[in-house]
CSV table of C-alpha atoms in Angstrom, one decimal:
chain,number,residue,atom,x,y,z
J,879,VAL,CA,-15.2,-2.2,11.7
J,880,VAL,CA,-12.9,-1.6,8.6
J,881,VAL,CA,-13.1,-5.2,7.3
J,882,THR,CA,-15.9,-7.7,8.1
J,883,ALA,CA,-15.5,-11.4,8.8
J,884,ASP,CA,-16.2,-12.2,5.2
J,885,PHE,CA,-13.5,-9.8,4.0
J,886,LYS,CA,-15.7,-7.0,2.8
J,887,ASN,CA,-15.6,-3.3,3.8
J,888,TYR,CA,-17.9,-1.5,6.1
J,889,ALA,CA,-20.5,-1.1,3.3
J,890,GLY,CA,-20.4,-4.8,2.2
J,891,ASP,CA,-18.3,-4.0,-0.9
J,892,GLU,CA,-15.9,-6.7,-2.1
J,893,ILE,CA,-12.3,-5.5,-1.4
J,894,LEU,CA,-10.4,-7.9,-3.6
J,895,SER,CA,-11.9,-9.8,-6.6
J,896,GLN,CA,-11.4,-13.5,-7.0
J,897,ALA,CA,-8.9,-12.9,-9.7
J,898,GLU,CA,-6.9,-10.6,-7.5
J,899,ARG,CA,-7.0,-13.1,-4.6
J,900,ASP,CA,-5.8,-15.8,-7.0
J,901,THR,CA,-2.9,-13.7,-8.2
J,902,ILE,CA,-1.9,-12.9,-4.6
J,903,SER,CA,-2.1,-16.6,-3.7
J,904,LYS,CA,0.1,-17.4,-6.7
J,905,TYR,CA,2.8,-15.1,-5.5
J,906,LYS,CA,2.4,-15.6,-1.8
J,907,HIS,CA,5.7,-17.6,-1.7
J,908,ILE,CA,7.5,-14.6,-3.2
J,909,TYR,CA,6.1,-12.2,-0.5
J,910,GLU,CA,6.9,-14.6,2.3
J,911,GLU,CA,10.5,-15.3,1.1
J,912,ALA,CA,11.2,-11.5,0.7
J,913,THR,CA,9.8,-10.6,4.2
J,914,LYS,CA,11.0,-13.5,6.3
J,915,THR,CA,14.3,-11.9,7.3
J,916,GLN,CA,12.7,-8.5,7.8
J,917,GLY,CA,10.2,-9.6,10.5
J,918,PHE,CA,7.0,-8.2,9.2
J,919,PRO,CA,3.8,-9.7,7.7
J,920,TRP,CA,3.9,-10.8,4.0
J,921,GLN,CA,0.6,-9.0,3.5
J,922,ILE,CA,2.4,-5.6,3.7
J,923,LEU,CA,4.4,-6.5,0.6
J,924,ALA,CA,1.3,-7.9,-1.2
J,925,THR,CA,-0.6,-4.8,-0.4
J,926,LEU,CA,2.1,-2.6,-1.9
J,927,HIS,CA,2.1,-4.8,-5.0
J,928,TYR,CA,-1.6,-4.3,-5.3
J,929,ARG,CA,-1.6,-0.6,-4.6
J,930,GLU,CA,1.5,0.3,-6.6
J,931,TYR,CA,1.2,-1.7,-9.7
J,932,SER,CA,-2.2,-3.6,-9.7
J,933,LEU,CA,-0.4,-7.0,-9.1
J,934,LYS,CA,1.4,-6.9,-12.4
J,935,VAL,CA,4.7,-8.7,-12.6
J,936,SER,CA,6.5,-6.5,-15.1
J,937,ASN,CA,8.7,-3.4,-15.1
J,938,PRO,CA,6.7,-0.2,-15.7
J,939,SER,CA,7.8,2.3,-18.3
J,940,ASN,CA,8.9,4.7,-15.6
J,941,LEU,CA,11.6,2.2,-14.5
J,942,GLN,CA,10.7,2.5,-10.8
J,943,GLY,CA,10.0,-1.2,-10.5
J,944,ILE,CA,7.1,-3.3,-9.5
J,945,TYR,CA,6.9,-1.5,-6.1
J,946,GLN,CA,7.4,2.0,-7.5
J,947,LEU,CA,10.6,2.7,-5.6
J,948,TYR,CA,10.8,6.4,-6.5
J,949,SER,CA,13.6,7.5,-4.1
J,950,TYR,CA,15.6,4.3,-4.6
J,951,THR,CA,15.7,4.8,-8.4
J,952,GLN,CA,15.6,8.6,-8.3
J,953,GLY,CA,12.5,8.5,-10.4
J,954,GLY,CA,13.8,5.7,-12.6
J,955,LYS,CA,16.9,7.7,-13.6
J,956,ASN,CA,19.8,6.2,-11.6
J,957,SER,CA,21.7,2.9,-11.8
J,958,ASN,CA,19.1,1.2,-9.6
J,959,ALA,CA,16.4,1.7,-12.2
J,960,PHE,CA,14.6,-1.4,-13.2
J,961,SER,CA,15.0,-2.0,-16.9
J,962,PRO,CA,14.0,-2.9,-19.5
J,963,ALA,CA,10.3,-2.2,-19.2
J,964,GLY,CA,8.1,-5.2,-19.7
J,965,PRO,CA,7.4,-8.7,-18.2
J,966,VAL,CA,10.0,-10.1,-15.7
J,967,SER,CA,10.8,-13.5,-14.4
J,968,GLU,CA,9.8,-14.8,-10.9
J,969,GLU,CA,13.5,-14.6,-10.0
J,970,GLU,CA,13.5,-10.9,-10.8
J,971,PHE,CA,10.2,-10.4,-9.0
J,972,LEU,CA,11.7,-12.0,-5.9
J,973,ARG,CA,14.8,-9.8,-6.2
J,974,GLN,CA,12.7,-6.6,-6.4
J,975,SER,CA,10.5,-7.9,-3.6
J,976,LYS,CA,13.6,-8.3,-1.3
J,977,ILE,CA,14.8,-4.8,-2.1
J,978,ALA,CA,11.3,-3.5,-1.4
J,979,ALA,CA,11.2,-5.4,1.9
J,980,GLU,CA,14.5,-3.9,3.0
J,981,ILE,CA,13.2,-0.4,2.2
J,982,VAL,CA,10.0,-1.1,4.1
J,983,LYS,CA,11.9,-2.0,7.2
J,984,GLN,CA,14.1,1.0,6.9
J,985,LYS,CA,11.1,3.3,6.5
J,986,GLU,CA,9.3,1.8,9.5
J,987,PRO,CA,11.5,-0.2,11.9
J,988,GLU,CA,8.6,-0.7,14.3
J,989,LEU,CA,6.9,-3.1,11.9
J,990,THR,CA,6.8,-6.5,13.5
J,991,GLU,CA,5.0,-9.8,12.8
J,992,ARG,CA,2.0,-8.5,14.7
J,993,PRO,CA,2.4,-4.7,14.4
J,994,ASP,CA,0.4,-2.0,16.1
J,995,ALA,CA,-2.4,-0.8,13.8
J,996,LYS,CA,-1.0,2.8,14.1
J,997,VAL,CA,2.4,1.6,12.9
J,998,VAL,CA,0.8,-0.1,9.9
J,999,LYS,CA,-1.1,3.0,8.9
J,1000,ARG,CA,2.0,5.2,9.5
J,1001,PHE,CA,4.1,3.0,7.3
J,1002,PHE,CA,1.7,3.1,4.4
J,1003,PHE,CA,1.5,6.9,4.8
J,1004,LYS,CA,5.3,7.1,4.7
J,1005,TYR,CA,5.6,4.9,1.7
J,1006,ASN,CA,3.2,7.0,-0.3
J,1007,GLY,CA,4.6,10.2,1.0
J,1008,THR,CA,3.4,12.1,4.1
J,1009,ALA,CA,1.9,15.0,2.1
J,1010,LYS,CA,0.8,18.0,4.1
J,1011,ALA,CA,-2.4,18.1,2.0
J,1012,TYR,CA,-3.3,14.7,3.5
J,1013,ILE,CA,-2.5,15.8,7.0
J,1014,ASN,CA,-4.7,18.9,6.6
J,1015,GLN,CA,-7.4,16.7,5.0
J,1016,ALA,CA,-7.5,14.5,8.1
J,1017,LEU,CA,-7.8,17.6,10.4
J,1018,ASP,CA,-10.6,18.9,8.3
J,1019,MET,CA,-12.4,15.5,8.7
J,1020,GLY,CA,-12.2,15.9,12.5
J,1021,PHE,CA,-9.2,13.7,13.2
J,1022,THR,CA,-6.6,14.7,15.8
J,1023,LYS,CA,-3.1,15.8,14.8
J,1024,GLU,CA,-1.8,12.4,16.0
J,1025,GLN,CA,-4.3,10.6,13.8
J,1026,ALA,CA,-3.5,12.9,10.9
J,1027,ASP,CA,0.2,12.1,11.2
J,1028,ILE,CA,-0.4,8.4,10.6
J,1029,GLY,CA,-2.4,8.9,7.4
J,1030,GLU,CA,-6.1,8.9,8.5
J,1031,GLY,CA,-6.6,11.6,5.8
J,1032,SER,CA,-4.7,9.8,3.0
J,1033,PRO,CA,-6.8,8.1,0.4
J,1034,TYR,CA,-3.8,5.9,-0.3
J,1035,VAL,CA,-4.0,4.6,3.2
J,1036,MET,CA,-7.7,4.8,4.2
J,1037,SER,CA,-10.0,5.1,1.1
J,1038,ARG,CA,-13.3,3.3,1.7
J,1039,ALA,CA,-12.5,2.4,5.3
J,1040,ASP,CA,-15.7,4.0,6.5
J,1041,ALA,CA,-18.5,6.3,5.3
J,1042,LYS,CA,-16.5,9.4,6.1
J,1043,ARG,CA,-13.8,8.3,3.7
J,1044,ASP,CA,-15.7,6.6,0.9
J,1045,SER,CA,-16.1,8.8,-2.1
J,1046,THR,CA,-17.9,6.0,-4.1
J,1047,LYS,CA,-21.1,6.7,-2.1
J,1048,GLY,CA,-21.4,10.3,-3.1
J,1049,GLY,CA,-21.0,11.8,0.3
J,1050,MET,CA,-17.5,13.1,0.0
J,1051,SER,CA,-14.5,13.5,-2.4
J,1052,TRP,CA,-10.8,13.5,-1.9
J,1053,THR,CA,-8.0,15.9,-2.4
J,1054,MET,CA,-5.5,13.5,-3.9
J,1055,TYR,CA,-2.2,13.1,-5.7
J,1056,THR,CA,-2.9,11.1,-8.8
J,1057,GLY,CA,0.7,11.1,-10.0
J,1058,ASP,CA,4.2,12.3,-9.1
J,1059,HIS,CA,3.7,15.9,-8.0
J,1060,SER,CA,0.2,16.0,-9.6
J,1061,LYS,CA,-2.6,16.9,-7.2
J,1062,THR,CA,-6.3,17.2,-7.8
J,1063,SER,CA,-9.4,18.0,-5.7
J,1064,GLY,CA,-12.9,16.6,-5.9
J,1065,HIS,CA,-11.5,13.2,-6.7
J,1066,ASN,CA,-13.7,10.1,-6.6
J,1067,GLU,CA,-11.3,7.3,-5.5
J,1068,THR,CA,-12.6,3.8,-6.2
J,1069,ASN,CA,-9.5,2.0,-5.0
J,1070,PHE,CA,-9.4,0.7,-1.5
J,1071,GLY,CA,-6.8,2.1,0.9
J,1072,ALA,CA,-3.7,0.1,1.7
J,1073,TYR,CA,-4.7,-0.4,5.3
J,1074,VAL,CA,-8.1,-1.8,4.2
J,1075,VAL,CA,-6.4,-4.1,1.7
J,1076,TYR,CA,-3.9,-5.2,4.3
J,1077,LEU,CA,-6.7,-6.3,6.7
J,1078,ALA,CA,-8.6,-8.0,3.8
J,1079,LEU,CA,-5.6,-10.1,3.2
J,1080,GLY,CA,-5.6,-11.3,6.7
J,1081,GLY,CA,-2.9,-9.0,7.9
J,1082,LEU,CA,-2.6,-8.9,11.7
J,1083,THR,CA,-2.4,-6.0,14.0
J,1084,ASP,CA,-2.1,-5.9,17.8
J,1085,GLY,CA,-5.9,-5.1,17.9
């Protein structure tokens, strides 16, 4: 069990604070509007907003936008860059959300309104970057190559999903990219993985 009936993780830890849940509820209409023509759950976009920019509605200084669209903006350096940095209107948030939703569907065409759990994990892994270090990490944890290829060894996807992947309890640590092209080992990741957050938001899977 990754997320319990009361929306906590396997260890009973609160996945989203009340303030975070309130923020997501405030902007649910944005996520829904942006995803309705793409045919996948709004919770996918809300999860990316949470994981990529801590639910802030502003342009970051790297100009990659609220959803950190690195390739789309070429690292914030091309004409697609989201500028200026700073707070944005709801209209701009919706515009960026629609762009992100299109990119989501391009990255993972198999996402549906009730997607396969493996597809959801694989999408989040693709979005963060299918780093070889994370594939090797999954294999070292005892996952199969198929499981490794959908992100079972990625902290971005599966942090705090179970005891094997919960560095906050002192039993393990992650090899992890903490920035663009910046990797560290022995990392204690306190954030919940995207797949865990997706389920905590009520995101459906075929299972």
